[in-house]
Coordinates of C-alpha atoms and ligand atoms in Angstrom, one line a residue:
M17 CA 187.8 101.5 138.3
V18 CA 185.4 104.2 139.8
V19 CA 182.9 104.6 137.5
S20 CA 181.6 101.5 137.0
V21 CA 178.4 101.8 136.2
E22 CA 177.4 102.1 132.6
R23 CA 175.3 104.7 132.0
F24 CA 178.8 106.9 132.9
Q25 CA 180.8 104.9 130.3
K26 CA 179.3 108.4 128.4
A27 CA 181.5 110.8 130.4
K28 CA 184.5 109.4 129.8
L29 CA 186.4 111.7 127.9
D30 CA 188.8 111.6 125.5
D31 CA 191.4 113.6 126.4
K32 CA 194.0 111.4 129.3
A33 CA 195.6 112.5 131.6
V34 CA 199.5 111.6 132.0
L35 CA 201.5 111.0 136.1
T36 CA 204.6 111.0 135.7
F37 CA 207.3 110.4 138.8
R38 CA 210.7 109.5 138.1
D39 CA 211.0 106.9 135.4
K40 CA 207.7 105.8 135.3
S41 CA 204.4 107.0 133.7
I42 CA 200.9 106.2 133.5
T43 CA 198.4 107.4 131.5
L44 CA 195.1 107.8 133.5
D45 CA 191.0 108.0 132.1
V46 CA 189.5 111.6 132.7
Y47 CA 185.6 111.7 133.3
Q48 CA 183.2 114.8 132.7
G49 CA 180.1 115.8 134.8
T50 CA 177.2 116.9 132.9
Q51 CA 178.1 119.8 134.5
N52 CA 181.5 120.0 132.8
E53 CA 183.6 119.4 136.2
V54 CA 186.0 116.9 135.4
G55 CA 187.8 114.1 137.3
I56 CA 191.2 112.1 137.2
D57 CA 190.9 108.5 137.5
I58 CA 192.9 107.0 139.9
T59 CA 191.6 103.9 140.8
E60 CA 194.0 101.6 138.8
L61 CA 197.3 104.1 140.4
R62 CA 198.4 102.1 143.2
E63 CA 198.5 99.1 141.5
K64 CA 200.4 100.0 138.2
T65 CA 203.0 101.9 139.7
G66 CA 202.9 101.2 144.3
L67 CA 201.4 105.3 144.1
I68 CA 199.2 106.6 146.1
T69 CA 197.3 109.9 146.8
I70 CA 197.6 112.1 149.6
D71 CA 194.2 114.2 150.2
P72 CA 194.0 115.3 154.0
G73 CA 190.3 116.0 154.6
Y74 CA 189.6 115.4 150.8
A75 CA 188.7 118.7 149.9
N76 CA 190.0 116.9 145.7
T77 CA 188.7 113.4 146.2
G78 CA 185.6 113.4 143.8
S79 CA 184.5 110.1 146.8
A80 CA 181.3 109.7 144.6
V81 CA 179.8 109.6 141.6
S82 CA 176.6 110.7 141.5
D83 CA 173.3 112.1 140.1
I84 CA 171.8 113.6 143.8
T85 CA 172.6 117.0 144.2
F86 CA 174.6 119.7 142.4
V87 CA 177.0 122.1 144.2
D88 CA 179.0 125.9 142.3
G89 CA 180.4 126.5 145.5
E90 CA 181.9 129.4 143.1
K91 CA 178.9 130.6 141.7
G92 CA 176.5 130.1 144.4
I93 CA 174.3 127.0 142.3
L94 CA 173.1 124.5 144.2
K95 CA 170.9 122.1 143.0
F96 CA 168.6 118.8 143.5
R97 CA 168.6 116.4 140.6
G98 CA 168.8 119.2 138.7
Y99 CA 166.1 121.6 139.9
S100 CA 167.5 125.1 141.8
I101 CA 167.3 124.8 145.3
E102 CA 165.6 129.0 144.8
G103 CA 162.0 127.3 143.0
L104 CA 162.3 124.8 145.4
A105 CA 162.9 126.8 148.5
E106 CA 159.8 129.2 146.9
H107 CA 157.3 126.4 145.5
S108 CA 157.9 123.3 146.9
T109 CA 157.5 121.2 150.2
F110 CA 159.2 119.3 152.1
V111 CA 157.8 116.2 151.7
E112 CA 157.8 117.0 147.4
V113 CA 161.5 118.1 147.5
A114 CA 162.4 114.3 149.6
Y115 CA 160.7 112.9 147.3
L116 CA 162.9 114.5 144.6
I117 CA 165.5 113.6 146.4
L118 CA 165.5 109.6 147.2
F119 CA 163.5 108.8 143.9
G120 CA 164.7 111.2 141.7
K121 CA 161.7 113.5 140.2
L122 CA 159.3 114.9 141.3
P123 CA 155.8 112.5 142.7
T124 CA 152.9 112.8 140.4
K125 CA 149.4 114.0 142.0
D126 CA 149.0 110.3 143.3
E127 CA 152.4 109.4 143.8
Y128 CA 152.7 112.5 146.2
H129 CA 149.2 110.7 147.9
E130 CA 151.2 107.5 148.3
F131 CA 154.4 108.2 149.9
S132 CA 152.4 110.8 152.3
H133 CA 150.3 108.2 152.7
L134 CA 153.0 106.2 153.5
L135 CA 154.0 108.6 155.5
E136 CA 151.3 109.1 157.7
E137 CA 151.1 104.9 158.6
H138 CA 154.6 104.7 160.1
T139 CA 154.6 108.1 162.5
A140 CA 154.0 106.4 164.8
L141 CA 156.8 104.5 167.3
H142 CA 156.1 101.1 168.6
T143 CA 155.1 101.5 172.3
S144 CA 158.8 99.4 173.3
L145 CA 160.5 102.0 171.9
E146 CA 158.8 105.2 174.1
H147 CA 160.7 102.6 176.9
H148 CA 164.0 103.6 175.7
F149 CA 163.6 107.1 176.1
N150 CA 163.4 106.8 179.6
G151 CA 166.8 105.3 180.1
F152 CA 168.5 108.0 179.3
P153 CA 169.7 110.6 181.9
D154 CA 168.1 114.1 182.7
G155 CA 169.4 116.5 180.1
A156 CA 170.8 114.4 178.0
P157 CA 171.7 115.2 174.7
P158 CA 169.4 115.1 172.0
M159 CA 171.7 114.4 168.6
A160 CA 172.7 111.3 171.5
I161 CA 169.1 110.5 171.9
L162 CA 168.3 110.6 168.0
S163 CA 171.3 108.2 167.3
A164 CA 170.9 105.7 170.2
M165 CA 166.8 105.2 168.5
L166 CA 167.3 104.7 165.1
N167 CA 169.5 101.6 166.0
A168 CA 166.3 101.1 168.1
T169 CA 163.9 101.5 165.9
A170 CA 165.5 98.8 163.2
C171 CA 165.2 96.4 166.3
H172 CA 161.7 96.8 164.9
H173 CA 161.8 95.9 161.4
P174 CA 164.3 92.9 160.6
E175 CA 162.7 93.1 157.2
L176 CA 163.9 96.2 156.3
L177 CA 167.5 95.2 157.6
D178 CA 168.8 93.9 153.6
T179 CA 170.7 96.4 152.3
E180 CA 168.7 95.0 148.4
L181 CA 166.2 96.3 149.0
D182 CA 164.1 96.4 146.5
A183 CA 161.8 100.1 145.0
N184 CA 158.7 98.9 147.4
N185 CA 161.1 98.0 150.2
F186 CA 163.3 100.9 149.9
M187 CA 159.8 103.0 149.1
T188 CA 158.4 102.2 153.2
A189 CA 161.8 101.8 155.0
S190 CA 162.8 105.4 153.9
A191 CA 158.7 106.7 154.6
K192 CA 159.6 104.4 158.0
I193 CA 162.8 107.6 158.6
L194 CA 161.7 110.0 157.9
S195 CA 158.5 109.4 159.5
K196 CA 159.4 108.1 162.7
V197 CA 162.9 110.2 162.3
R198 CA 160.3 113.4 163.5
T199 CA 159.0 111.3 165.9
I200 CA 161.7 110.7 167.9
A201 CA 162.6 114.4 168.0
A202 CA 160.0 115.3 169.4
M203 CA 159.5 113.1 172.1
S204 CA 163.4 113.6 173.0
Y205 CA 162.2 117.1 173.3
R206 CA 159.4 116.0 175.8
R207 CA 161.2 113.9 177.7
S208 CA 164.0 116.3 178.1
Q209 CA 161.8 118.8 180.1
G210 CA 159.4 116.2 181.7
F211 CA 156.9 117.0 179.6
P212 CA 154.6 113.7 178.7
I213 CA 154.6 112.2 174.8
I214 CA 152.2 113.3 172.4
H215 CA 151.1 110.9 169.6
P216 CA 151.6 112.1 166.4
N217 CA 147.6 113.4 164.8
H218 CA 147.4 112.3 161.4
Q219 CA 145.1 114.6 159.8
L220 CA 147.9 116.7 160.1
K221 CA 150.8 117.3 157.9
Y222 CA 154.7 116.9 157.5
C223 CA 155.8 119.9 159.7
A224 CA 152.4 120.8 160.9
N225 CA 152.6 117.0 162.8
F226 CA 155.8 117.6 163.5
L227 CA 155.0 121.1 165.8
H228 CA 152.2 119.0 166.9
M229 CA 154.5 116.7 168.5
M230 CA 156.8 118.8 170.1
F231 CA 154.1 121.7 171.4
S232 CA 150.9 120.5 171.9
Q233 CA 149.8 119.0 175.9
P234 CA 147.5 116.9 176.3
Y235 CA 144.6 119.5 177.6
R236 CA 145.5 121.5 174.2
E237 CA 145.9 121.2 171.6
F238 CA 148.7 123.5 169.5
Q239 CA 147.2 125.8 166.7
V240 CA 149.9 125.5 163.6
D241 CA 150.8 128.7 162.4
P242 CA 150.8 128.0 158.4
V243 CA 153.4 130.4 158.6
L244 CA 155.2 129.0 160.4
E245 CA 154.4 125.6 159.1
R246 CA 156.1 127.2 155.6
A247 CA 159.3 128.3 157.4
L248 CA 159.4 124.9 158.8
N249 CA 159.4 123.5 155.4
I250 CA 161.5 126.0 154.0
F251 CA 164.6 125.4 156.5
F252 CA 164.4 121.4 156.3
I253 CA 164.1 122.0 152.1
V254 CA 167.1 124.1 152.5
H255 CA 168.9 120.8 154.3
A256 CA 167.4 118.1 152.0
D257 CA 170.8 117.4 151.0
H258 CA 174.6 119.0 150.4
E259 CA 176.2 115.8 148.5
Q260 CA 179.0 114.9 149.7
N261 CA 179.5 116.6 152.7
C262 CA 180.8 115.6 155.7
S263 CA 178.2 113.3 157.1
A264 CA 176.3 112.4 153.9
S265 CA 180.2 110.6 154.1
T266 CA 180.1 109.0 156.8
V267 CA 177.0 107.5 155.3
R268 CA 178.2 106.3 153.0
M269 CA 181.0 105.8 154.7
V270 CA 179.1 103.3 156.7
G271 CA 176.8 101.4 154.0
S272 CA 180.0 101.3 152.0
S273 CA 180.5 97.7 154.7
R274 CA 177.0 96.6 153.4
A275 CA 175.4 98.2 157.0
N276 CA 171.7 98.6 156.9
L277 CA 169.9 102.0 156.4
F278 CA 169.2 102.6 159.6
S279 CA 173.0 102.5 161.4
S280 CA 173.9 103.9 157.8
V281 CA 171.5 107.3 159.2
A282 CA 172.2 106.7 162.6
A283 CA 175.4 107.1 161.5
G284 CA 175.2 110.7 159.3
V285 CA 173.7 112.1 162.5
C286 CA 176.4 111.7 164.3
A287 CA 178.9 113.1 161.9
L288 CA 176.4 115.9 161.7
W289 CA 176.9 116.3 165.6
G290 CA 179.7 118.2 165.7
P291 CA 180.5 121.9 165.7
L292 CA 182.4 122.4 162.3
H293 CA 178.9 120.5 160.8
G294 CA 176.2 120.5 161.1
G295 CA 175.9 121.8 165.4
A296 CA 177.5 125.0 163.7
N297 CA 173.6 126.1 163.9
R298 CA 173.5 126.4 167.9
E299 CA 176.8 127.6 167.9
V300 CA 175.7 130.2 165.8
I301 CA 173.2 131.5 168.6
N302 CA 175.2 130.9 171.4
M303 CA 177.5 133.1 169.7
L304 CA 175.3 136.4 169.3
Q305 CA 173.2 135.2 172.6
S306 CA 176.8 135.6 173.9
I307 CA 177.2 138.8 172.0
H308 CA 173.9 140.2 173.4
K309 CA 173.6 138.9 176.6
E310 CA 177.6 140.0 178.0
G311 CA 177.8 143.0 175.7
K312 CA 180.5 141.8 173.2
S313 CA 180.5 144.0 170.3
A314 CA 180.6 142.6 166.6
A315 CA 184.5 144.4 166.9
E316 CA 185.4 141.9 169.5
I317 CA 183.7 138.7 168.0
I318 CA 185.6 139.2 164.8
A319 CA 189.1 139.9 166.8
L320 CA 188.9 136.6 168.1
A321 CA 188.0 135.0 165.3
K322 CA 190.8 136.3 163.3
D323 CA 193.1 135.9 165.9
K324 CA 195.5 132.7 164.8
K325 CA 196.4 131.7 169.0
S326 CA 192.7 132.1 169.6
T327 CA 190.9 128.9 168.7
F328 CA 187.2 130.6 168.3
R329 CA 186.0 130.3 164.4
L330 CA 182.9 133.5 163.3
M331 CA 180.7 130.4 163.5
G332 CA 178.3 130.5 160.5
F333 CA 181.0 131.9 158.8
G334 CA 182.8 129.7 156.1
H335 CA 182.3 125.9 153.8
R336 CA 184.3 123.9 151.8
V337 CA 183.2 124.5 148.5
Y338 CA 181.6 127.8 149.1
K339 CA 183.7 130.6 147.7
N340 CA 181.1 133.0 146.7
F341 CA 178.4 132.6 148.4
D342 CA 176.1 129.9 150.0
P343 CA 172.4 129.9 148.2
R344 CA 170.5 128.7 151.2
A345 CA 171.9 131.3 153.9
R346 CA 170.2 133.8 151.0
I347 CA 166.9 131.7 150.9
L348 CA 166.7 131.2 155.5
K349 CA 168.1 135.7 155.5
K350 CA 165.3 135.7 153.3
H351 CA 162.6 134.4 155.2
V352 CA 163.4 135.4 158.0
D353 CA 163.2 139.3 156.7
K354 CA 159.8 137.8 155.8
L355 CA 158.8 135.9 158.7
F356 CA 159.3 138.5 161.0
E357 CA 157.5 141.5 158.7
I358 CA 154.3 138.7 158.5
L359 CA 154.2 138.0 162.7
H360 CA 155.2 142.3 163.3
K361 CA 157.9 140.3 165.4
S362 CA 161.9 140.5 166.0
D363 CA 164.8 139.8 167.1
P364 CA 168.1 141.2 168.7
L365 CA 170.0 139.0 167.5
L366 CA 169.0 139.3 164.0
D367 CA 170.4 143.1 164.1
I368 CA 173.5 141.3 165.7
A369 CA 174.2 138.7 162.8
I370 CA 173.7 141.6 159.8
E371 CA 175.9 144.2 161.9
L372 CA 178.4 141.1 161.8
E373 CA 178.1 140.2 159.1
E374 CA 179.3 143.2 156.8
Q375 CA 181.5 143.9 158.9
A376 CA 183.1 140.0 158.8
L377 CA 182.4 140.7 154.9
N378 CA 184.6 144.0 154.6
D379 CA 187.3 142.8 156.5
D380 CA 191.1 141.6 154.8
Y381 CA 191.1 137.8 156.3
F382 CA 187.0 137.3 155.4
I383 CA 187.6 137.9 151.8
E384 CA 191.2 136.5 151.6
R385 CA 189.8 133.8 152.4
K386 CA 186.9 133.8 150.8
L387 CA 184.4 133.2 153.8
Y388 CA 181.2 134.0 153.7
P389 CA 177.5 133.0 155.2
N390 CA 176.7 129.3 155.6
V391 CA 173.0 127.5 155.6
D392 CA 173.9 127.9 159.5
F393 CA 174.7 131.9 159.9
Y394 CA 170.4 132.6 159.6
S395 CA 168.8 129.3 160.2
G396 CA 169.1 129.2 163.9
I397 CA 166.9 133.2 163.6
L398 CA 164.6 131.1 162.0
L399 CA 163.9 128.6 163.6
R400 CA 164.1 131.0 167.1
A401 CA 161.2 132.7 165.3
I402 CA 158.9 129.3 164.8
G403 CA 159.8 128.3 168.4
I404 CA 162.2 125.8 168.3
P405 CA 164.7 124.9 171.4
L406 CA 168.1 125.5 171.0
N407 CA 169.4 122.2 171.5
M408 CA 167.1 121.0 168.8
F409 CA 168.1 123.1 166.4
T410 CA 171.0 119.6 165.3
V411 CA 168.3 117.8 165.2
L412 CA 166.5 120.2 162.9
F413 CA 169.1 119.7 160.5
A414 CA 169.3 116.4 160.8
I415 CA 165.4 115.7 160.4
G416 CA 165.7 118.1 157.1
R417 CA 169.2 116.1 156.0
M418 CA 167.6 111.9 156.0
P419 CA 166.5 112.4 152.4
G420 CA 170.7 113.0 151.4
W421 CA 171.2 110.4 153.3
M422 CA 169.6 108.0 152.4
A423 CA 169.4 108.4 148.7
H424 CA 173.6 108.9 149.1
W425 CA 172.9 105.0 150.4
K426 CA 170.8 103.7 147.9
E427 CA 172.9 104.7 145.4
L428 CA 176.0 103.9 146.8
L429 CA 174.5 100.4 146.9
D430 CA 173.1 100.6 143.4
H431 CA 176.2 101.7 141.9
N432 CA 177.2 98.6 144.0
Q433 CA 180.6 100.9 145.3
R434 CA 183.4 98.5 147.0
I435 CA 184.2 99.6 150.8
N436 CA 185.2 103.2 150.9
R437 CA 189.3 101.5 152.6
P438 CA 192.0 105.1 151.9
R439 CA 195.5 105.0 152.3
Q440 CA 198.2 106.1 153.9
L441 CA 201.2 107.6 154.5
Y442 CA 202.9 106.4 157.6
M443 CA 204.8 108.3 159.4
G444 CA 205.3 106.5 162.4
Y445 CA 208.3 104.4 164.2
T446 CA 209.2 101.5 161.7
H447 CA 210.8 99.2 164.1
R448 CA 210.7 99.3 168.0
D449 CA 212.1 96.4 169.8
F450 CA 209.6 95.0 172.8
I451 CA 210.8 96.4 176.8
P452 CA 209.5 94.7 179.5
M453 CA 206.6 96.6 181.5
D454 CA 209.7 96.9 184.4
E455 CA 212.5 98.1 182.2
R456 CA 210.9 100.5 180.9
D457 CA 211.5 104.9 181.4
Ligands
CMC514 N1 185.8 131.6 162.0 C1 187.4 132.1 161.3 N2 188.6 131.3 160.4 C2 187.9 131.3 159.1 C3 186.1 129.9 159.2 C4 185.5 131.0 160.5 N3 184.6 130.6 160.4 N4 186.6 129.6 158.8 C5 187.9 129.5 157.8 N5 188.7 130.2 158.5 C6 190.0 130.4 158.3 C7 190.9 129.0 159.2 O1 191.0 129.8 159.8 C8 191.8 128.7 157.7 O2 192.9 130.0 157.4 P1 194.3 129.8 157.9 O3 194.3 129.6 156.2 O4 195.2 131.4 157.8 O5 195.2 129.0 158.2 C9 190.9 128.8 156.1 O6 190.2 130.2 156.0 C10 190.5 127.5 155.4 O7 190.0 127.6 156.5 P2 189.5 125.6 156.6 O8 189.4 125.1 158.1 O9 191.3 125.5 155.7 O10 187.9 125.5 155.2 P3 187.5 124.3 155.2 O11 187.2 123.7 154.6 O12 188.6 122.5 155.9 O13 186.9 124.2 156.9 C11 184.0 125.5 157.3 C12 185.6 124.7 156.2 C13 183.3 125.6 157.3 C14 184.0 124.0 158.6 C15 185.0 126.1 158.4 O14 185.0 126.6 157.7 C16 184.8 126.8 159.5 O15 184.6 126.4 160.8 N6 183.6 127.0 159.6 C17 182.8 127.9 160.6 C18 181.6 126.0 161.0 C19 180.7 126.4 160.5 O16 180.0 127.6 160.3 N7 180.1 125.3 160.4 C20 179.5 125.1 159.4 C21 179.5 124.6 157.3 S1 177.9 124.7 156.3 C22 176.9 123.9 157.1 C23 177.3 122.1 157.3 O17 177.9 121.9 156.8 O18 177.0 122.1 158.3

């Protein structure tokens, strides 16, 4: 049975679902989540009937029972551990939200200081790890570097490669990864630019320290503007988790084989890299820049996105779950406006984005398919305002998503979930006789 953890037994409804096929019927248990979504438990389906379900892309498959994040795509609701994203983005910091996602509660002052202290303690990389950066060619994609370096970091912590981490070891492992991921990210950027590496400054908080490692020079300390530091906190907070998305499901898939935390999140980085997932934040800016520089009009881009002969999609638009609006996009758009007002700045790409959004939201193609701006539509404009270079955008998403990935890994193991191993509907040849090579056409 999928719902193996005792405390979820209370979710079982008295109602049952009955599936009939030909002369066989099976009665299936039904569970109701705390937000009233209802799921049919099909774990005994194949054993009892020989049937499987078909759901490519898993749009109807509940792959896990989880209490980390809730998304209501119809109403545009996103909550981490019960707290709404709007409240967290307004009042909290990334470190506090990371603690909430990882450990299930907002930290007390003492817990916050303990966790912050662990993050400070683990910022630096082992010097031998710094040599790895020299092995990558110029222009190596930072997402490749990040994924490889997370596995390399694991080699230095054999004591944390166990999947049965107790609470203390999980806190140490997650603090190490959360802290080192920003050091790796900043170093990969410095390496790509041919700049000397800047070591962490323990006086600085999480986001400020990252900006320092990115932008300070040996002869000049980067002065971190608190307005930009806050903007980066908000960017990380809205990305901190998003339930069973492609990369979190990848982390769970890899973790289900009892792979360690480091390699599981490294796999998450690879999944995030793709342009339909985290890579979309770069693609949005590429798209806006092509409109700006090459003089393409918003109407041309919209027409191309609608053209079924083209593979082009309006980047930063559409979502598997959100069919009304993505609350993260709203938060980021609001913050971009505020940021530009405070900084007395502007960005021509913002005007283009607003025009594209307006046209798309009034176009039948987008209305019928319920396609709205997603988190990536405005996030790149925010990152540009902070000064983050384009090739680092998806890396920044990965830093933000790290708490979510680690919490999913831990939850999967706490629930003692079986190894993930879907079935398939085989449509290939039934039998072929082997033909020697020189007799083949
Ligand atoms: N531009 C044009 N058409 C689109 C778009 C888009 N951005 N998104 C979906 N469609 C169309 C799609 O062609 C299909 O049309 P039809 O029914 O005529 O075949 C219909 O809408 C449904 O699309 P789908 O591909 O079945 O939807 P999905 O749930 O599998 O994909 C998505 C969701 C986010 C991958 C997709 O909307 C997309 O490719 N968006 C652009 C990339 C993007 O912004 N990704 C970031 C997602 S949010 C953050 C994250 O998860 O990383």
